[in-house]
Short mmCIF file of C-alpha atoms in Angstrom, two decimals:
data_model
loop_
_atom_site.label_atom_id
_atom_site.label_comp_id
_atom_site.label_asym_id
_atom_site.label_seq_id
_atom_site.Cartn_x
_atom_site.Cartn_y
_atom_site.Cartn_z
CA MET A 1 -11.41 6.16 6.64
CA SER A 2 -9.20 6.54 9.85
CA SER A 3 -5.95 7.86 8.47
CA PRO A 4 -2.59 7.94 10.39
CA SER A 5 -1.85 10.99 8.22
CA ALA A 6 -3.89 13.16 10.33
CA PRO A 7 -1.78 15.00 12.50
CA SER A 8 -2.14 14.28 16.35
CA ALA A 9 -1.36 18.00 17.14
CA PHE A 10 -2.55 20.59 15.00
CA ALA A 11 -0.50 23.64 13.90
CA ALA A 12 -1.20 26.89 15.27
CA THR A 13 -3.38 28.21 12.60
CA HIS A 14 -5.62 25.08 12.49
CA SER A 15 -6.49 25.32 8.71
CA PRO A 16 -9.37 24.08 7.04
CA GLY A 17 -7.03 21.14 5.74
CA ASP A 18 -6.43 20.41 9.38
CA VAL A 19 -10.05 20.42 10.10
CA LEU A 20 -10.64 18.01 7.20
CA ALA A 21 -8.19 15.65 8.78
CA LEU A 22 -10.09 15.48 12.10
CA ILE A 23 -13.25 14.87 10.24
CA SER A 24 -12.04 12.19 7.86
CA SER A 25 -10.33 10.37 10.75
CA GLY A 26 -13.51 10.32 12.71
CA ALA A 27 -12.01 12.40 15.46
CA ALA A 28 -14.45 15.30 15.19
CA ALA A 29 -18.30 14.48 13.98
CA THR A 30 -19.70 17.84 14.81
CA ARG A 31 -18.93 21.83 14.87
CA ALA A 32 -18.66 21.76 18.67
CA ASP A 33 -15.99 18.66 18.36
CA VAL A 34 -13.78 20.99 15.92
CA ALA A 35 -13.78 23.87 18.33
CA ARG A 36 -13.21 21.70 21.38
CA ILE A 37 -10.22 19.44 20.02
CA THR A 38 -8.60 22.54 18.13
CA GLY A 39 -9.18 25.24 20.85
CA LEU A 40 -10.55 27.46 18.16
CA ALA A 41 -13.26 29.81 18.84
CA ARG A 42 -16.64 28.49 17.78
CA SER A 43 -17.17 31.05 15.03
CA THR A 44 -13.70 30.53 13.76
CA ALA A 45 -14.21 26.70 13.73
CA SER A 46 -17.36 27.32 11.74
CA GLN A 47 -15.74 29.32 9.33
CA ARG A 48 -13.01 26.47 8.53
CA VAL A 49 -15.98 23.95 8.46
CA ASP A 50 -18.10 26.40 5.99
CA ALA A 51 -15.13 26.57 3.81
CA LEU A 52 -14.93 22.76 3.53
CA ILE A 53 -18.59 22.46 2.85
CA THR A 54 -18.30 25.03 0.14
CA HIS A 55 -15.77 23.42 -1.62
CA GLY A 56 -17.44 19.86 -1.63
CA PHE A 57 -15.06 18.14 1.05
CA VAL A 58 -17.41 17.80 3.74
CA ASP A 59 -21.41 17.16 4.00
CA GLU A 60 -23.23 18.13 7.36
CA THR A 61 -26.43 16.45 8.01
CA ALA A 62 -29.00 16.19 10.80
CA ALA A 63 -28.19 13.85 13.43
CA ASP A 64 -30.32 10.89 14.41
CA ALA A 65 -33.23 12.15 16.59
CA GLY A 66 -32.16 9.47 19.26
CA ALA A 67 -28.88 11.46 19.69
CA SER A 68 -30.43 14.63 21.04
CA THR A 69 -30.48 15.04 24.87
CA GLY A 70 -32.50 18.10 24.45
CA GLY A 71 -32.79 21.44 22.55
CA ARG A 72 -31.43 21.47 18.94
CA PRO A 73 -30.10 17.99 17.89
CA PRO A 74 -26.21 18.50 16.68
CA ARG A 75 -25.56 18.12 12.90
CA ARG A 76 -22.94 15.64 11.71
CA LEU A 77 -20.07 16.37 9.82
CA GLN A 78 -18.64 13.73 7.24
CA LEU A 79 -16.14 13.42 4.44
CA ARG A 80 -18.12 14.06 1.05
CA THR A 81 -16.84 11.09 -1.21
CA ARG A 82 -19.00 11.66 -4.43
CA GLU A 83 -17.04 14.39 -6.09
CA HIS A 84 -13.67 12.97 -5.22
CA ALA A 85 -12.17 9.64 -6.58
CA VAL A 86 -8.54 8.42 -6.87
CA ALA A 87 -6.90 5.38 -8.60
CA GLY A 88 -4.88 2.72 -7.15
CA VAL A 89 -2.62 0.96 -9.84
CA ASP A 90 -0.63 -2.17 -9.42
CA LEU A 91 1.92 -3.05 -12.10
CA GLY A 92 3.20 -6.40 -11.63
CA ALA A 93 5.72 -8.55 -13.74
CA SER A 94 2.84 -9.95 -15.82
CA HIS A 95 -0.42 -8.07 -14.93
CA CYS A 96 -2.06 -4.62 -14.56
CA ARG A 97 -4.65 -3.93 -12.04
CA VAL A 98 -6.37 -0.77 -11.55
CA ALA A 99 -8.98 0.13 -8.75
CA LEU A 100 -11.04 3.19 -8.76
CA MET A 101 -11.87 4.41 -5.53
CA ASP A 102 -13.65 7.25 -3.59
CA ILE A 103 -11.72 9.28 -0.94
CA GLY A 104 -13.43 7.21 1.91
CA ALA A 105 -11.52 4.32 0.61
CA ALA A 106 -14.50 2.51 -0.67
CA THR A 107 -13.78 0.42 -4.12
CA LEU A 108 -16.15 1.63 -6.83
CA ALA A 109 -14.71 -0.71 -9.39
CA THR A 110 -11.67 -2.47 -10.56
CA LYS A 111 -9.93 -4.18 -13.68
CA GLU A 112 -7.34 -6.52 -14.02
CA ASP A 113 -5.52 -7.40 -17.41
CA PRO A 114 -2.73 -9.51 -18.28
CA LEU A 115 0.11 -7.36 -19.17
CA SER A 116 4.05 -7.86 -19.42
CA ILE A 117 6.00 -4.93 -17.54
CA ALA A 118 8.72 -5.57 -19.85
CA ASP A 119 6.67 -4.13 -22.73
CA GLY A 120 8.04 -0.57 -21.54
CA PRO A 121 6.57 2.41 -19.88
CA ASP A 122 4.94 3.82 -23.12
CA SER A 123 2.92 0.77 -23.93
CA VAL A 124 2.11 -0.32 -20.20
CA LEU A 125 1.06 3.33 -18.95
CA ARG A 126 -1.10 3.96 -22.18
CA HIS A 127 -3.07 0.65 -21.06
CA VAL A 128 -3.50 2.16 -17.57
CA GLU A 129 -4.80 5.34 -18.94
CA ARG A 130 -7.46 3.64 -21.24
CA THR A 131 -8.26 1.52 -18.22
CA LEU A 132 -8.84 4.44 -15.80
CA HIS A 133 -11.00 6.35 -18.24
CA ALA A 134 -13.19 2.98 -18.86
CA LEU A 135 -13.53 2.85 -15.11
CA LEU A 136 -14.44 6.34 -14.48
CA LYS A 137 -16.97 5.99 -17.47
CA GLU A 138 -18.26 2.78 -15.97
CA THR A 139 -18.74 4.44 -12.31
CA GLY A 140 -20.25 7.62 -13.94
CA ARG A 141 -17.50 9.85 -12.65
CA ASP A 142 -16.28 12.62 -14.45
CA PRO A 143 -12.34 12.80 -14.92
CA GLY A 144 -12.53 16.11 -13.03
CA THR A 145 -13.23 14.24 -10.01
CA LEU A 146 -10.23 12.48 -10.00
CA ARG A 147 -7.91 13.89 -7.10
CA SER A 148 -4.77 11.81 -7.13
CA ILE A 149 -3.31 8.48 -8.53
CA GLY A 150 -1.06 5.87 -6.58
CA VAL A 151 1.11 3.44 -8.38
CA GLY A 152 2.91 0.51 -7.30
CA VAL A 153 5.57 -1.00 -9.47
CA PRO A 154 7.93 -4.22 -9.17
CA GLY A 155 11.16 -2.43 -8.72
CA PRO A 156 13.18 0.21 -6.62
CA VAL A 157 11.56 3.73 -6.68
CA GLU A 158 13.16 7.01 -5.86
CA PHE A 159 9.81 8.09 -3.97
CA SER A 160 10.57 11.62 -3.94
CA THR A 161 10.57 11.76 -7.79
CA GLY A 162 8.43 8.79 -8.44
CA ARG A 163 10.93 7.39 -10.95
CA PRO A 164 12.14 3.99 -10.94
CA VAL A 165 15.78 3.26 -10.41
CA ASP A 166 17.46 0.40 -12.24
CA PRO A 167 14.60 -1.93 -12.03
CA PRO A 168 15.83 -5.65 -12.90
CA ILE A 169 12.58 -6.71 -14.33
CA MET A 170 11.45 -3.45 -16.05
CA PRO A 171 13.43 -2.91 -19.03
CA GLY A 172 13.30 0.38 -20.45
CA TRP A 173 11.88 1.99 -17.12
CA HIS A 174 15.01 3.38 -15.31
CA GLN A 175 14.29 6.88 -14.50
CA TYR A 176 11.30 7.07 -16.52
CA PRO A 177 9.01 10.08 -15.37
CA ILE A 178 5.97 8.27 -14.31
CA PRO A 179 4.13 10.95 -12.43
CA GLU A 180 4.68 13.36 -15.26
CA PHE A 181 2.98 10.80 -17.63
CA PHE A 182 -0.14 10.78 -15.47
CA ALA A 183 -0.04 14.81 -14.68
CA SER A 184 -0.09 15.55 -18.34
CA ARG A 185 -3.12 13.29 -19.06
CA PHE A 186 -5.32 13.82 -15.81
CA GLY A 187 -3.88 16.99 -14.25
CA VAL A 188 -3.35 15.26 -10.84
CA ARG A 189 -0.30 14.09 -8.97
CA ALA A 190 0.65 10.56 -9.07
CA LEU A 191 2.77 8.85 -6.43
CA VAL A 192 4.77 5.98 -7.33
CA ASP A 193 6.30 3.43 -4.93
CA ASN A 194 7.63 -0.02 -4.80
CA ASP A 195 4.88 -2.60 -5.08
CA VAL A 196 5.74 -4.19 -1.55
CA ASN A 197 5.46 -0.82 0.12
CA VAL A 198 1.95 -0.17 -1.05
CA MET A 199 1.11 -3.89 0.00
CA ALA A 200 2.31 -2.99 3.55
CA LEU A 201 0.27 0.08 3.72
CA ALA A 202 -2.89 -1.86 2.47
CA GLU A 203 -2.25 -4.51 5.19
CA GLN A 204 -1.83 -2.07 8.02
CA ARG A 205 -4.55 0.23 7.16
CA ARG A 206 -7.00 -2.38 6.15
CA ALA A 207 -6.25 -5.61 8.25
CA PHE A 208 -4.23 -4.77 11.12
CA PRO A 209 -5.16 -0.95 12.07
CA ASP A 210 -4.17 -1.15 15.49
CA THR A 211 -0.77 -2.35 14.63
CA ARG A 212 1.93 0.35 14.49
CA TYR A 213 5.19 -1.69 13.83
CA LEU A 214 4.51 -4.18 10.89
CA LEU A 215 6.42 -5.89 8.34
CA TYR A 216 5.09 -7.17 5.07
CA ILE A 217 7.13 -9.95 3.33
CA LYS A 218 6.32 -10.41 -0.15
CA VAL A 219 7.48 -13.95 -1.51
CA GLY A 220 6.87 -14.10 -5.08
CA THR A 221 9.11 -14.31 -8.10
CA GLY A 222 11.62 -12.10 -5.93
CA ILE A 223 11.31 -11.52 -2.09
CA GLY A 224 10.76 -8.08 -0.59
CA CYS A 225 9.78 -6.46 2.49
CA GLY A 226 7.68 -3.40 3.45
CA ILE A 227 7.92 -1.73 6.68
CA VAL A 228 5.57 0.23 8.47
CA ALA A 229 7.04 2.17 11.57
CA ASP A 230 4.80 3.91 14.14
CA GLY A 231 1.81 3.78 11.56
CA ARG A 232 3.83 5.22 8.67
CA LEU A 233 5.69 3.66 5.77
CA HIS A 234 9.41 3.70 6.28
CA ARG A 235 11.37 3.92 2.84
CA GLY A 236 14.74 5.03 4.12
CA ALA A 237 16.92 7.95 2.71
CA GLN A 238 16.70 6.99 -1.15
CA GLY A 239 13.56 4.62 -1.00
CA CYS A 240 14.99 1.35 -1.03
CA ALA A 241 14.45 0.09 2.63
CA GLY A 242 13.23 -3.26 2.71
CA ASP A 243 15.28 -4.95 -0.01
CA ILE A 244 15.81 -8.06 2.04
CA GLY A 245 15.93 -10.23 -1.15
CA HIS A 246 19.55 -10.03 -1.59
CA ILE A 247 20.51 -10.55 1.95
CA ARG A 248 23.05 -13.85 2.22
CA VAL A 249 21.40 -16.58 3.63
CA GLY A 250 24.04 -19.02 5.87
CA ASP A 251 26.43 -20.74 3.62
CA GLN A 252 24.14 -20.91 0.57
CA GLU A 253 26.16 -20.45 -2.90
CA GLU A 254 23.07 -20.19 -5.40
CA PRO A 255 23.94 -17.35 -8.09
CA CYS A 256 21.60 -14.50 -8.07
CA ARG A 257 20.55 -12.38 -10.65
CA CYS A 258 22.14 -9.17 -8.76
CA GLY A 259 25.62 -10.94 -9.54
CA ASN A 260 26.22 -12.16 -5.95
CA SER A 261 25.55 -15.75 -4.70
CA GLY A 262 23.50 -17.11 -1.73
CA CYS A 263 20.84 -14.16 -1.73
CA LEU A 264 17.47 -14.96 -0.10
CA GLU A 265 15.80 -14.50 -3.54
CA ALA A 266 18.16 -17.05 -5.10
CA VAL A 267 17.49 -19.44 -2.35
CA ALA A 268 13.73 -19.02 -1.70
CA GLY A 269 11.93 -17.17 -4.42
CA GLY A 270 9.28 -18.28 -6.62
CA ALA A 271 11.50 -18.29 -9.75
CA ALA A 272 14.25 -20.09 -7.90
CA LEU A 273 12.09 -22.82 -6.53
CA ALA A 274 10.40 -23.23 -9.84
CA ALA A 275 13.81 -23.82 -11.62
CA ARG A 276 14.78 -26.50 -9.12
CA LEU A 277 11.48 -28.27 -9.60
CA ALA A 278 11.88 -28.10 -13.43
CA ALA A 279 15.30 -29.70 -13.07
CA LEU A 280 13.41 -32.54 -11.49
CA GLY A 281 11.43 -33.02 -14.53
CA LEU A 282 8.34 -31.18 -13.17
CA GLU A 283 6.43 -28.69 -15.06
CA ALA A 284 7.34 -25.43 -13.24
CA ALA A 285 8.34 -21.96 -14.59
CA SER A 286 7.03 -19.78 -12.07
CA GLY A 287 5.87 -19.22 -8.60
CA SER A 288 2.45 -19.97 -9.65
CA ASP A 289 3.45 -23.37 -10.74
CA VAL A 290 5.23 -23.87 -7.42
CA VAL A 291 1.65 -23.07 -5.95
CA ARG A 292 -0.12 -25.51 -8.13
CA LEU A 293 2.14 -28.58 -7.37
CA VAL A 294 2.06 -27.86 -3.76
CA LYS A 295 -1.84 -27.69 -3.88
CA SER A 296 -1.80 -31.02 -5.78
CA GLY A 297 0.43 -32.56 -3.16
CA ASN A 298 3.69 -32.85 -5.09
CA ARG A 299 6.03 -34.04 -2.11
CA ASP A 300 9.36 -32.06 -3.82
CA ALA A 301 6.96 -28.98 -4.00
CA VAL A 302 5.74 -29.24 -0.60
CA ARG A 303 9.19 -29.79 0.80
CA MET A 304 10.90 -26.84 -0.97
CA VAL A 305 8.24 -24.56 -0.02
CA ARG A 306 8.72 -25.45 3.60
CA GLU A 307 12.67 -25.01 3.17
CA ALA A 308 11.95 -21.55 1.58
CA GLY A 309 10.00 -20.60 4.56
CA ARG A 310 12.96 -21.63 6.91
CA ALA A 311 15.32 -19.56 4.85
CA VAL A 312 12.92 -16.61 4.84
CA GLY A 313 12.67 -17.07 8.68
CA GLU A 314 16.26 -17.10 9.10
CA VAL A 315 16.72 -13.55 7.65
CA LEU A 316 13.38 -12.59 9.44
CA ALA A 317 14.61 -13.48 12.64
CA SER A 318 17.19 -10.85 12.52
CA LEU A 319 14.81 -8.21 11.44
CA VAL A 320 12.50 -9.02 14.09
CA ASN A 321 15.34 -8.71 16.75
CA PHE A 322 16.38 -5.45 15.13
CA PHE A 323 13.09 -3.77 14.41
CA ASN A 324 10.93 -5.51 16.98
CA PRO A 325 7.56 -5.46 14.87
CA ASP A 326 4.54 -6.82 16.44
CA THR A 327 2.96 -8.08 13.38
CA VAL A 328 4.59 -9.84 10.27
CA VAL A 329 2.44 -10.49 7.40
CA LEU A 330 3.38 -12.95 4.51
CA GLY A 331 1.86 -12.06 1.26
CA GLY A 332 2.96 -12.56 -2.59
CA ALA A 333 2.43 -15.55 -4.91
CA LEU A 334 3.80 -18.11 -2.57
CA ALA A 335 1.63 -16.89 0.20
CA ALA A 336 -1.44 -18.97 -1.58
CA VAL A 337 0.27 -22.05 0.13
CA HIS A 338 0.76 -20.17 3.64
CA ASP A 339 0.25 -23.42 5.74
CA GLN A 340 3.67 -24.68 4.33
CA LEU A 341 5.59 -21.65 3.96
CA LEU A 342 4.29 -20.08 7.49
CA ALA A 343 5.28 -23.43 9.25
CA GLY A 344 8.92 -22.94 8.10
CA VAL A 345 8.92 -19.17 8.80
CA ARG A 346 7.64 -19.40 12.12
CA GLU A 347 9.88 -22.46 12.92
CA ALA A 348 13.12 -20.10 12.28
CA VAL A 349 11.70 -16.85 13.82
CA TYR A 350 10.54 -18.44 17.20
CA ARG A 351 13.97 -20.43 17.23
CA ARG A 352 16.34 -17.59 16.61
CA SER A 353 14.70 -14.41 17.68
CA HIS A 354 15.06 -13.07 21.20
CA PRO A 355 12.08 -14.37 23.50
CA LEU A 356 11.21 -10.63 24.35
CA ALA A 357 10.83 -9.77 20.59
CA THR A 358 8.50 -12.49 19.90
CA HIS A 359 6.41 -12.27 23.09
CA VAL A 360 3.34 -10.58 21.37
CA LEU A 361 4.69 -11.15 17.81
CA ARG A 362 2.04 -12.08 15.10
CA ILE A 363 3.15 -13.97 12.13
CA GLU A 364 0.13 -14.03 9.65
CA PRO A 365 -0.90 -14.64 6.03
CA SER A 366 -2.02 -11.57 4.09
CA ARG A 367 -5.59 -10.69 4.53
CA THR A 368 -6.00 -8.18 1.63
CA GLY A 369 -4.50 -10.97 -0.97
CA GLU A 370 -4.29 -10.15 -4.68
CA ASP A 371 -6.08 -6.68 -3.88
CA ALA A 372 -3.22 -5.56 -1.83
CA ALA A 373 -1.10 -3.71 -4.13
CA ALA A 374 -3.97 -1.74 -6.02
CA LEU A 375 -5.64 -1.03 -2.65
CA GLY A 376 -2.36 0.19 -1.04
CA ALA A 377 -1.82 2.61 -3.96
CA GLY A 378 -5.18 3.81 -3.81
CA ILE A 379 -4.66 4.51 0.01
CA LEU A 380 -1.45 6.11 -0.77
CA ALA A 381 -3.38 8.33 -3.21
CA ILE A 382 -6.03 9.22 -0.62
CA GLU A 383 -3.73 10.01 2.20
CA HIS A 384 -2.14 12.62 -0.19
CA ALA A 385 -5.32 13.98 -1.42
CA LEU A 386 -6.49 14.50 2.18
CA SER A 387 -3.36 15.72 3.50
CA PRO A 388 -3.85 19.38 5.02
CA ALA A 389 -1.40 20.69 2.89
CA GLN A 390 -3.02 19.49 -0.35
CA VAL A 391 -6.47 20.39 0.93
CA ASP A 392 -5.36 23.96 1.73
CA ARG A 393 -3.64 24.29 -1.53
CA GLN A 394 -6.95 23.45 -3.31
CA LEU A 395 -8.89 25.73 -1.30
CA ALA A 396 -6.54 28.67 -2.04
CA ARG A 397 -6.47 28.12 -5.85
CA ALA A 398 -10.29 28.09 -5.79
CA ALA A 399 -10.13 31.30 -3.73
CA ALA A 400 -7.93 32.89 -6.16
CA SER A 401 -9.89 31.79 -9.34
#
């Protein structure tokens, strides 16, 4: 898997971890490539490669006969995936989705269950633990092959500690040590992030790999934004960058759960739209019900979703002028009716943004869909497991044992 985490300029030591980054990104396919790109002597480059092969990170196989131009055909280097797995965990308000992946980003197995995040961390995380063990058994993987775990949660997270901070729909989760829970049971590091961040990561890595500046707008019960800047997730100083759901929209006065009024979430979120439709006598309690009504052709629902799109677009226009992304992706529950939502968003963005900022701008529906959060959490785990520092630590531990 091509990984923006691979360094563009290697450290002076050109450690085995640096070399693996070259191989896993596809930049180096032979020992000669490693020596040429790093500037290492061929003997030193081979020592680095040999260490990676010995410890199961790399395979070296004979190249296709047709690839040779005379003499001995070069042997090809590639990431070894069989002995290395990661997990991507998507915890939503009412579901749990776990994906087991190899470090080449191939999905091995997934399982989704209905589960309320409000049940609390002990109940929810023990369910994840059981599910992950079941997936490892189903795929014939030993738990010892697990290298790291990524977790996306529907609330603010201090990324450096992996702990949720005052998450409004996650009672009992404030400052809960999620990484420690998994470390004590699987012996690996767990990286925890806000769900919209891992969705943005999945979308950029899988659907728009050539995009360096991307905004992922999740329009579900609430509204959030994941930011990819120069190919990397931007989380801000404390990890709460992208909380656009509580930006005030025009002169709106709808009360918001945060205690303010006129917030984007209170105007255009799925829960707010469902409440308005219920007030009209329609059966609607969630964003999913709004989607159902739109798909059935209900005029009130169609009108409200388009208006919600305009409200999102009003806020997004300011973000486009400020951040100048080349791609904006709309995901979340309401993105299932993206024709109506996108129409409103595009109308507002192209009317209110600077022409230069929209010159090459794409505004697209999500291409990763319901897999986005679990896939993105898995990619977060892979990029940690394959980071040069982590690989070098593993080799040092193996050498010392």
